[in-house]
PDB file of C-alpha atoms and ligand atoms in Angstrom:
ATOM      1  CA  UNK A  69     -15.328 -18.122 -17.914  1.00 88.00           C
ATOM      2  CA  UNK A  70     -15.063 -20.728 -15.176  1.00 90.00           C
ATOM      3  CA  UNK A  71     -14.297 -19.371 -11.717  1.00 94.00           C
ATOM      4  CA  UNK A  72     -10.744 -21.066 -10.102  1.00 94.00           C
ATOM      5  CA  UNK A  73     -10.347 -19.777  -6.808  1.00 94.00           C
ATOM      6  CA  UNK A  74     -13.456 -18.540  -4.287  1.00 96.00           C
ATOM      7  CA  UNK A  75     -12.291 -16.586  -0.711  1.00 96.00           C
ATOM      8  CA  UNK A  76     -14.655 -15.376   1.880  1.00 95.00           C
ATOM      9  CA  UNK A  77     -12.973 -12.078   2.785  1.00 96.00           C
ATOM     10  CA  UNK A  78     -15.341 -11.155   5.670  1.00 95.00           C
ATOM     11  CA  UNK A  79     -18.463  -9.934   6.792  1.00 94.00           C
ATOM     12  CA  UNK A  80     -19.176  -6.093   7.163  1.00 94.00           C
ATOM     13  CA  UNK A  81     -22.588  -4.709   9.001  1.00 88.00           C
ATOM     14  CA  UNK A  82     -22.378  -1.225   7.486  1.00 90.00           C
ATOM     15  CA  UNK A  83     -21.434   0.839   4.040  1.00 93.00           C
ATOM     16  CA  UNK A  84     -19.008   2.732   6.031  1.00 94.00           C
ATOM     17  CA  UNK A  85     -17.532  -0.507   7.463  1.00 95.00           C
ATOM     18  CA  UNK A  86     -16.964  -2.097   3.666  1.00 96.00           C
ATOM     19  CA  UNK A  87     -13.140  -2.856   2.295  1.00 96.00           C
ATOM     20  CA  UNK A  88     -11.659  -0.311   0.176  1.00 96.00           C
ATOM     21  CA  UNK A  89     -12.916  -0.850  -3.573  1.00 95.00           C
ATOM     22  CA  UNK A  90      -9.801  -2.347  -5.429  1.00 93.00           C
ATOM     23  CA  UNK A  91     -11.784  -4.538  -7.870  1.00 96.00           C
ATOM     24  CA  UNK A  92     -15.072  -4.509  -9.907  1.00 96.00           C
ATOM     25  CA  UNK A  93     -17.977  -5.721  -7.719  1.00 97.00           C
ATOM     26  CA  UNK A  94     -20.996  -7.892  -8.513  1.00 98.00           C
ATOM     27  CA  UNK A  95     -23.717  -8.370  -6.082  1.00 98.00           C
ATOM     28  CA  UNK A  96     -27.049 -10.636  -5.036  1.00 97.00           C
ATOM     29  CA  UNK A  97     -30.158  -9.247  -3.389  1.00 96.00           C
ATOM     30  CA  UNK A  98     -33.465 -10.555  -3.312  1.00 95.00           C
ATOM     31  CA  UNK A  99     -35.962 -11.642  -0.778  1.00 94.00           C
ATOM     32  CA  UNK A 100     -35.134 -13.748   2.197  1.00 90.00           C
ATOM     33  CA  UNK A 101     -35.008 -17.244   0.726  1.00 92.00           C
ATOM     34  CA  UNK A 102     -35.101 -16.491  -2.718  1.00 95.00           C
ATOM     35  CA  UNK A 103     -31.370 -18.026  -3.682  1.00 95.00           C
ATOM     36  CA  UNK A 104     -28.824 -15.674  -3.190  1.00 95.00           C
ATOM     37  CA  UNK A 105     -25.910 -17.623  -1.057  1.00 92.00           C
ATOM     38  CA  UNK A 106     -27.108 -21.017  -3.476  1.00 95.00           C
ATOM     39  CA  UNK A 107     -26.591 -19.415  -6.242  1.00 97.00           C
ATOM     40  CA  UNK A 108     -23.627 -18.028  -5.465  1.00 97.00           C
ATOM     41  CA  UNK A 109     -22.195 -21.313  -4.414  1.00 96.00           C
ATOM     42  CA  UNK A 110     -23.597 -22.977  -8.056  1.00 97.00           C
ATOM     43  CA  UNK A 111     -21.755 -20.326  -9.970  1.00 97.00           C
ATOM     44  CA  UNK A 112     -18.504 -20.655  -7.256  1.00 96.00           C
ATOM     45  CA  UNK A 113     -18.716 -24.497  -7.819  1.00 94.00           C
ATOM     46  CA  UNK A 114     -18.577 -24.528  -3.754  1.00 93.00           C
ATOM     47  CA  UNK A 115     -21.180 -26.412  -1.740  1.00 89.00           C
ATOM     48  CA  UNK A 116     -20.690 -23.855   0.914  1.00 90.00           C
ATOM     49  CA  UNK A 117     -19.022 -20.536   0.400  1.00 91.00           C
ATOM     50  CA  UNK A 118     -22.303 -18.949   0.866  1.00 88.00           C
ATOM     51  CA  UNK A 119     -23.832 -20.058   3.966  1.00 84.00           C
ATOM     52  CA  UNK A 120     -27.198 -21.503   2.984  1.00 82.00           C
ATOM     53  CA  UNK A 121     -30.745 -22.086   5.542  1.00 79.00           C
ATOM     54  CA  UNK A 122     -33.951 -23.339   4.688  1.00 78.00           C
ATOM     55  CA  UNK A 123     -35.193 -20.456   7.461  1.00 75.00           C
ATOM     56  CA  UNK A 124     -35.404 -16.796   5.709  1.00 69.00           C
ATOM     57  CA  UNK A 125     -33.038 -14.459   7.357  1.00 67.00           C
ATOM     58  CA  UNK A 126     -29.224 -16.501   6.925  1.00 66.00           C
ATOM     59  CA  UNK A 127     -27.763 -13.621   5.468  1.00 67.00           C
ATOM     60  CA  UNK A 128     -26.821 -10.819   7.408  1.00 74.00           C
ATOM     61  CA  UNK A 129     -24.413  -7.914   6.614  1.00 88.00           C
ATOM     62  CA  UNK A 130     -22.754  -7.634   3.826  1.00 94.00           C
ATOM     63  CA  UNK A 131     -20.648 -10.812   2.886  1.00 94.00           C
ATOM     64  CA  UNK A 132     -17.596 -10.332   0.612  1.00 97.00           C
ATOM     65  CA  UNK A 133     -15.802 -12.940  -1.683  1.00 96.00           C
ATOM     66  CA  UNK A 134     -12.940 -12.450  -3.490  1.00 97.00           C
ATOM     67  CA  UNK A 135     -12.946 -14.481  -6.584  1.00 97.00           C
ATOM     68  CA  UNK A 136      -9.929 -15.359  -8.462  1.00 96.00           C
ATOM     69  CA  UNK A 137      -8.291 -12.225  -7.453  1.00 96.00           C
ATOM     70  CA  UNK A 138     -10.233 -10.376 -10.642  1.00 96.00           C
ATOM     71  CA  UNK A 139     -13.472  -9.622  -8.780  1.00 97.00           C
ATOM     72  CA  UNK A 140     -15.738  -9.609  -5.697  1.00 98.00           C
ATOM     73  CA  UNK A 141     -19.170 -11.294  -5.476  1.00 97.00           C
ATOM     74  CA  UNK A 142     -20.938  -9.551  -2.474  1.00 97.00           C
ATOM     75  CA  UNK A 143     -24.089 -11.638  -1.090  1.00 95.00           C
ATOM     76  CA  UNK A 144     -26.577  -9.164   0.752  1.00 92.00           C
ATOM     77  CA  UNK A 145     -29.045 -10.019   3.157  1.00 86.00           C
ATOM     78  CA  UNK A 146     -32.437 -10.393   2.116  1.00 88.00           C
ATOM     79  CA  UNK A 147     -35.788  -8.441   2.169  1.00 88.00           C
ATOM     80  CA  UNK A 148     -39.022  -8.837   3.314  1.00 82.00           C
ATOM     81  CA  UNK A 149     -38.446 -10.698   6.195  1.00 70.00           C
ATOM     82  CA  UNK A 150     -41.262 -10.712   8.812  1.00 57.00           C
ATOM     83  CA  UNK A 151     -39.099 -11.824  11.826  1.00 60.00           C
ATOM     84  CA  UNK A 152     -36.578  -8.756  11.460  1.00 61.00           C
ATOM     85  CA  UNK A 153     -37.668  -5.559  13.527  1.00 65.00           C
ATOM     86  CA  UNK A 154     -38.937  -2.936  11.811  1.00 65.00           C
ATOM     87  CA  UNK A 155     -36.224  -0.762  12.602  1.00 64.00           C
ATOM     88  CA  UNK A 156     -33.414  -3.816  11.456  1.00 63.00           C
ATOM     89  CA  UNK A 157     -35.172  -3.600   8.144  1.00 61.00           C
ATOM     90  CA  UNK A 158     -35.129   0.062   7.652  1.00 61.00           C
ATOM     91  CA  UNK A 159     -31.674   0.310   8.727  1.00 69.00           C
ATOM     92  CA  UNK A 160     -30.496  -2.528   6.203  1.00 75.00           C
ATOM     93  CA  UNK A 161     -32.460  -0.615   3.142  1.00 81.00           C
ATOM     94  CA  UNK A 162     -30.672   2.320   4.230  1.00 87.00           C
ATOM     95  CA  UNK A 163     -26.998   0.343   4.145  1.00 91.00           C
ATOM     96  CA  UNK A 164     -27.988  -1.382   1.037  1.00 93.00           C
ATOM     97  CA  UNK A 165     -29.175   1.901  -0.572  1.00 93.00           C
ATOM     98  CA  UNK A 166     -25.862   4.075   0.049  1.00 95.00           C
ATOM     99  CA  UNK A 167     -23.757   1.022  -1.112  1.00 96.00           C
ATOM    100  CA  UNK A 168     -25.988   1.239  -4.596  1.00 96.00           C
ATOM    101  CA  UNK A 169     -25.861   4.564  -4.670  1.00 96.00           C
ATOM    102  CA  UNK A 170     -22.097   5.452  -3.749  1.00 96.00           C
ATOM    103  CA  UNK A 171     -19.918   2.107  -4.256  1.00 97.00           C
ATOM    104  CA  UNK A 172     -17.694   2.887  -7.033  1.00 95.00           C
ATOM    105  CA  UNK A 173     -16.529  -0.812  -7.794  1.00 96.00           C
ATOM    106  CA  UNK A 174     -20.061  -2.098  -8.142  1.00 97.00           C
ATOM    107  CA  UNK A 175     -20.565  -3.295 -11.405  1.00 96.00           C
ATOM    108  CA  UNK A 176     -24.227  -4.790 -11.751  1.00 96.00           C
ATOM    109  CA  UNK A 177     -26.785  -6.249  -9.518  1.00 97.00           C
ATOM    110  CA  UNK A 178     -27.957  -9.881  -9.700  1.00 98.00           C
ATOM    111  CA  UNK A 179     -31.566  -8.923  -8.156  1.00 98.00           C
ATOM    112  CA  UNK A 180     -33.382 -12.329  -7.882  1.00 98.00           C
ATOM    113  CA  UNK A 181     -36.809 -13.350  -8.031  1.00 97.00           C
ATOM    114  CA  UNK A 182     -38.505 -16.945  -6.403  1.00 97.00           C
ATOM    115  CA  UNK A 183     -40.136 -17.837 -10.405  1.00 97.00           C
ATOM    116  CA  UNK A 184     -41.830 -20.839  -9.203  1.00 96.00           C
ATOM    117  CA  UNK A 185     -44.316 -18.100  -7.335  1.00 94.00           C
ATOM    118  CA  UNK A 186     -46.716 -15.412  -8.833  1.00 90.00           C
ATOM    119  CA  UNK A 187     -45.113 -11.847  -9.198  1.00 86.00           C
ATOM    120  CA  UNK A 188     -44.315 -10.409  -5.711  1.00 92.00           C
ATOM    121  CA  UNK A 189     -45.147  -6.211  -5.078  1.00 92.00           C
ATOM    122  CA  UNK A 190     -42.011  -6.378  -3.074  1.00 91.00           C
ATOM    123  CA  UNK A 191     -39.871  -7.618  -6.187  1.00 94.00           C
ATOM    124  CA  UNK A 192     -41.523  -4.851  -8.227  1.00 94.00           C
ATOM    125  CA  UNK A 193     -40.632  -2.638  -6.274  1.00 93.00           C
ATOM    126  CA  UNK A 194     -36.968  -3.280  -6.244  1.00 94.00           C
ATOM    127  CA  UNK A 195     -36.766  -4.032  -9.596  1.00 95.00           C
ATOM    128  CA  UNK A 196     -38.370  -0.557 -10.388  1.00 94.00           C
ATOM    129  CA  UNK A 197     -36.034   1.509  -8.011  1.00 94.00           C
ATOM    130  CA  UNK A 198     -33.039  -0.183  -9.737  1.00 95.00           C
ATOM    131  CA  UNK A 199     -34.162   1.008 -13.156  1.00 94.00           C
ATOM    132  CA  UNK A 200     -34.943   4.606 -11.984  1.00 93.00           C
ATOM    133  CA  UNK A 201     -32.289   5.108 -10.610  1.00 94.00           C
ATOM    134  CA  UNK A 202     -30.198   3.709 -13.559  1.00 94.00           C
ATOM    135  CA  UNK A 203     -28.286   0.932 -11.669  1.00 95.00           C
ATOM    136  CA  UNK A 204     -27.137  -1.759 -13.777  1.00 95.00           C
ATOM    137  CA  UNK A 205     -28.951  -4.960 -13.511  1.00 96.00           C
ATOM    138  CA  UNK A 206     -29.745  -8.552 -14.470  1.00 97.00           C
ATOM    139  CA  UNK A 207     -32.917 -10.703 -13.362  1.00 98.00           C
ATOM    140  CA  UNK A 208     -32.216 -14.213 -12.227  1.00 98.00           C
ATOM    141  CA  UNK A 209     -35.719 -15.830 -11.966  1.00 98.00           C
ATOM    142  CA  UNK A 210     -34.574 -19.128  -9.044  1.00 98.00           C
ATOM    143  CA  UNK A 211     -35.900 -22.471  -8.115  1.00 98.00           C
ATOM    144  CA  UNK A 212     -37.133 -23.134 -11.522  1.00 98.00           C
ATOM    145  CA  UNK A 213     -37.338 -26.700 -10.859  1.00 98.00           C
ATOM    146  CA  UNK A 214     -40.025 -25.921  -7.870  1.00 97.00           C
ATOM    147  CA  UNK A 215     -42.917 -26.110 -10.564  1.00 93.00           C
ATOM    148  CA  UNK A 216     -44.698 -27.342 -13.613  1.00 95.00           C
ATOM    149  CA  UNK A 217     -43.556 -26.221 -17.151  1.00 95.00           C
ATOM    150  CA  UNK A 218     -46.434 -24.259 -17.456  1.00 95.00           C
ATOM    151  CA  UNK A 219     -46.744 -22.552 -14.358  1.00 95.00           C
ATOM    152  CA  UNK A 220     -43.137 -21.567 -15.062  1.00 96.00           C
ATOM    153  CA  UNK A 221     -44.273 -20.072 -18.420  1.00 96.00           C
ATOM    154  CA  UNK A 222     -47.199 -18.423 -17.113  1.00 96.00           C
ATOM    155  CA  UNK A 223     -45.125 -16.570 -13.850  1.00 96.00           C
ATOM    156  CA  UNK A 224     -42.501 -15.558 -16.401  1.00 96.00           C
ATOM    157  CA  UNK A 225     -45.284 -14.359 -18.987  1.00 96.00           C
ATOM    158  CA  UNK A 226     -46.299 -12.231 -15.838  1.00 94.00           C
ATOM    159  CA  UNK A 227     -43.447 -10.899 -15.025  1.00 92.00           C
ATOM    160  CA  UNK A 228     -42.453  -9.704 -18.274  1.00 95.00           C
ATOM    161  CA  UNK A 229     -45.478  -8.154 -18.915  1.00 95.00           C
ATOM    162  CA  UNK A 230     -45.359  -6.518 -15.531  1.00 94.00           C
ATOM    163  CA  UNK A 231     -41.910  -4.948 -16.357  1.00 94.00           C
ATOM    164  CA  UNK A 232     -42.944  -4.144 -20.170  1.00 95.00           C
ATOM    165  CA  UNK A 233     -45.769  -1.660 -18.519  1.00 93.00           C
ATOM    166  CA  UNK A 234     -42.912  -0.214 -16.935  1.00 89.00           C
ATOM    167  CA  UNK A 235     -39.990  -0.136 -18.698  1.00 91.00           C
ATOM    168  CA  UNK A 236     -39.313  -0.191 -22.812  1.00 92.00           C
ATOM    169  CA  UNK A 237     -36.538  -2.299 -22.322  1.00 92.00           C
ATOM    170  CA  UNK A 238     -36.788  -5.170 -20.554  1.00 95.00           C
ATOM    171  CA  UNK A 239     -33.084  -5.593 -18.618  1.00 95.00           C
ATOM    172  CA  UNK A 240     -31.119  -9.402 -19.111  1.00 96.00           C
ATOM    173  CA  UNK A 241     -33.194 -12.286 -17.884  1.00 97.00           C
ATOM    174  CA  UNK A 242     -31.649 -15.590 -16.732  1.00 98.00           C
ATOM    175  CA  UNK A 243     -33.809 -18.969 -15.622  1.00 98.00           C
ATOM    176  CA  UNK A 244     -32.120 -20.544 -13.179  1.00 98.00           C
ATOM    177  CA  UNK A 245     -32.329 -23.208 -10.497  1.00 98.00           C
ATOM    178  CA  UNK A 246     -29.385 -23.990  -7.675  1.00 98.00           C
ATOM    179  CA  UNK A 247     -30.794 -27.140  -7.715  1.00 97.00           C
ATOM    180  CA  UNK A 248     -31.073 -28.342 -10.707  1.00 98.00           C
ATOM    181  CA  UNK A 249     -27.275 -26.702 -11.871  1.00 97.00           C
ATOM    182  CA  UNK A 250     -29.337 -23.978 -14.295  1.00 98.00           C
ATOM    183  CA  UNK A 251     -28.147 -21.040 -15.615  1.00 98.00           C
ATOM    184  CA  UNK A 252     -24.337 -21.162 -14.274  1.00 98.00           C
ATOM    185  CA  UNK A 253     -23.001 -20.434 -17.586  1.00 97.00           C
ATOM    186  CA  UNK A 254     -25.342 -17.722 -18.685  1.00 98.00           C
ATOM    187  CA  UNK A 255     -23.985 -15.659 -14.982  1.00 98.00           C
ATOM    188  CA  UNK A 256     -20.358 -16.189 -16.008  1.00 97.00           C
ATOM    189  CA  UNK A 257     -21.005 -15.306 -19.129  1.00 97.00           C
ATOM    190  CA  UNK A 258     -22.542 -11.760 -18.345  1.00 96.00           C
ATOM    191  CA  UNK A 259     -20.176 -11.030 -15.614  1.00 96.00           C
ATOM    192  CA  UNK A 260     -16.923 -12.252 -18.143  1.00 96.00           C
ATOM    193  CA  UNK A 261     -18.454  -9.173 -20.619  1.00 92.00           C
ATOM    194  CA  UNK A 262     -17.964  -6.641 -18.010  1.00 87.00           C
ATOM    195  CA  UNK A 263     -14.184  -7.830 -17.270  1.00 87.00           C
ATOM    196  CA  UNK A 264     -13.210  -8.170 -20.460  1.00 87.00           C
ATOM    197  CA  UNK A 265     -13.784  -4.679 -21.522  1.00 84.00           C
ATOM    198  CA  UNK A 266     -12.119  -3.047 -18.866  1.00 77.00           C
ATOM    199  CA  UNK A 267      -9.311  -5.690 -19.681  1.00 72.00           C
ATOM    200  CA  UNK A 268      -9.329  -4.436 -23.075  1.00 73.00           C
ATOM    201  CA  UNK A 269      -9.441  -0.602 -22.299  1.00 67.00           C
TER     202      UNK A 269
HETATM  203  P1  GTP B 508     -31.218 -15.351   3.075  1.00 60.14           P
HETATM  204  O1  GTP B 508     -29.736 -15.348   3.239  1.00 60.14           O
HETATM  205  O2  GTP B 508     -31.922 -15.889   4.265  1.00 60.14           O
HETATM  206  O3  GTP B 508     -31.765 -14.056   2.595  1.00 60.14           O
HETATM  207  O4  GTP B 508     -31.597 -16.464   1.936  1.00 60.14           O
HETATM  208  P2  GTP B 508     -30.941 -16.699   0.490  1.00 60.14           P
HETATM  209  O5  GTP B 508     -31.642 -15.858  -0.508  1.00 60.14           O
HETATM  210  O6  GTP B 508     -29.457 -16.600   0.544  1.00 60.14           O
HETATM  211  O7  GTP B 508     -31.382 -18.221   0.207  1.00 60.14           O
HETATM  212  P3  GTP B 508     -30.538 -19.555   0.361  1.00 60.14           P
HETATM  213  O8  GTP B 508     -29.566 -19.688  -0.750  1.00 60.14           O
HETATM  214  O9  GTP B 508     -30.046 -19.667   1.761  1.00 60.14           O
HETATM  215  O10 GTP B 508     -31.676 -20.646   0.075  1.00 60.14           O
HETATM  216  C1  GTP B 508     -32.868 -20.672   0.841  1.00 60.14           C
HETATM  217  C2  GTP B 508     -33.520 -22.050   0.742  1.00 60.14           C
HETATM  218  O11 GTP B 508     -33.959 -22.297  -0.607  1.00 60.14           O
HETATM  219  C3  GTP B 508     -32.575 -23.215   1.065  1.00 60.14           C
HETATM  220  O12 GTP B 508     -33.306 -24.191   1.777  1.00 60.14           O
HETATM  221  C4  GTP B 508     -32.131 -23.721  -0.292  1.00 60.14           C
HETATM  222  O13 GTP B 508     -31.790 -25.090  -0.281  1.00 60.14           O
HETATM  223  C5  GTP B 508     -33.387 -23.483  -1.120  1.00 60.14           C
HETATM  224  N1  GTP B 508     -33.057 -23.261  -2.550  1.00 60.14           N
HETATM  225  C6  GTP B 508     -32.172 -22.378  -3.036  1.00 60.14           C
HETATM  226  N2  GTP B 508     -32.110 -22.450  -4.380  1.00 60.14           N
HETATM  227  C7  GTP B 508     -32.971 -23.420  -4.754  1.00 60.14           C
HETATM  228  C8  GTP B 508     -33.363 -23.981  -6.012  1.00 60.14           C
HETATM  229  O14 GTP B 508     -32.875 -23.620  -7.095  1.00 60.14           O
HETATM  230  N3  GTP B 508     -34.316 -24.945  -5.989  1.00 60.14           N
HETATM  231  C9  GTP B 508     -34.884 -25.397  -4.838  1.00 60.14           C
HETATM  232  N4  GTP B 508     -35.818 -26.340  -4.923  1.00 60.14           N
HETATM  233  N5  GTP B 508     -34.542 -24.905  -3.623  1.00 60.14           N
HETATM  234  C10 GTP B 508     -33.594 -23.935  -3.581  1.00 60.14           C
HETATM  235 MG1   MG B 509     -28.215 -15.919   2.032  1.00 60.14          MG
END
């Protein structure tokens, strides 16, 4: 699948705010700075749909793109950033929470994890939520290209050894890097699955 056409529709602070569901949804969350809006723009083929910042926090509300009229890529605003009050954070898990829980259209997660780092509690923790409470997911591991060959095999050793105490089966892992082009194809390629079986039903 190659994606043709890539439309900001708009940015919406709360679940209740969101457009009416009218096609299959795939989103991005991870920490502040992890990736999400780069990503988003390697697998758009746009330099900047996504607004990108080298200072955590770019990404607020929920941003909505419309991509080639068959589905919507939502970027979400990150995690775990210090600078964000207490109370900003708590409200955002709460918005991000009811749209897992109650959005109809969403298809899968893209929950994203900084690779070139060791493991991060706050990643766990995510991760784990997602599988008990049986939302779809995939694992893009980003900035790939930030380290050594075998520092990259030894934080994705962790990882999946991590999740394997966890969970019996481990959920789709991508590598990636925004930088280096990686793992474009792979993306499409899950998200084209989805489509094409509700195409076919
Ligand atoms: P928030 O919206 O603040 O939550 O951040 P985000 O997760 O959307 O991250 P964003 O895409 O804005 O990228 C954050 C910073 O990381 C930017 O300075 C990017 O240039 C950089 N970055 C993103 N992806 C990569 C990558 O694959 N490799 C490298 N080296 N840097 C990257
Ligand atoms: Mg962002």
């Amino acid at each position: 699948m190659l994606i043709r056409d890539a439309n900001y529709i708009g940015s919406f602070p709360k679940f209740t705010s969101l457009p009416t569901p009218n096609l299959p949804e795939y989103c991005f969350w991870g920490r502040s700075n992890v990736g999400k809006s780069s990503i988003i723009n390697l697998i758009c083929d746009r330099k900047d749909l996504a607004l990108t910042s080298g200072t955590p926090g770019k990404t607020i509300n929920f941003n909505f793109f419309n991509i080639d009229s068959t589905f919507i890529i939502v970027d979400l605003p990150g995690y775990g950033y210090a600078r964000v009050s207490k109370k900003m954070r708590y409200s955002w898990d709460e918005e991000i929470q009811k749209y897992f829980m109650k959005r109809e259209a969403l298809v899968s997660v893209f929950i994203l994890v900084d690779i070139s780092i060791p493991i991060q509690d706050s990643d766990m923790e995510r991760i784990n939520m997602l599988g008990e409470s049986s939302i779809p997911f995939v694992i893009l591991y980003t900035k790939s290209d930030k380290c050594k060959k075998l520092e990259l095999t030894k934080n994705i050793t962790n990882y999946e050894s991590k999740l394997s105490e966890q969970w019996e089966d481990l959920p789709l892992r991508i590598l990636t890097s925004a930088e280096k082009r990686i793992g474009k194809k792979e993306i499409l390629e899950y998200m084209e699955k989805y489509l094409n079986s509700i195409q076919s039903n």
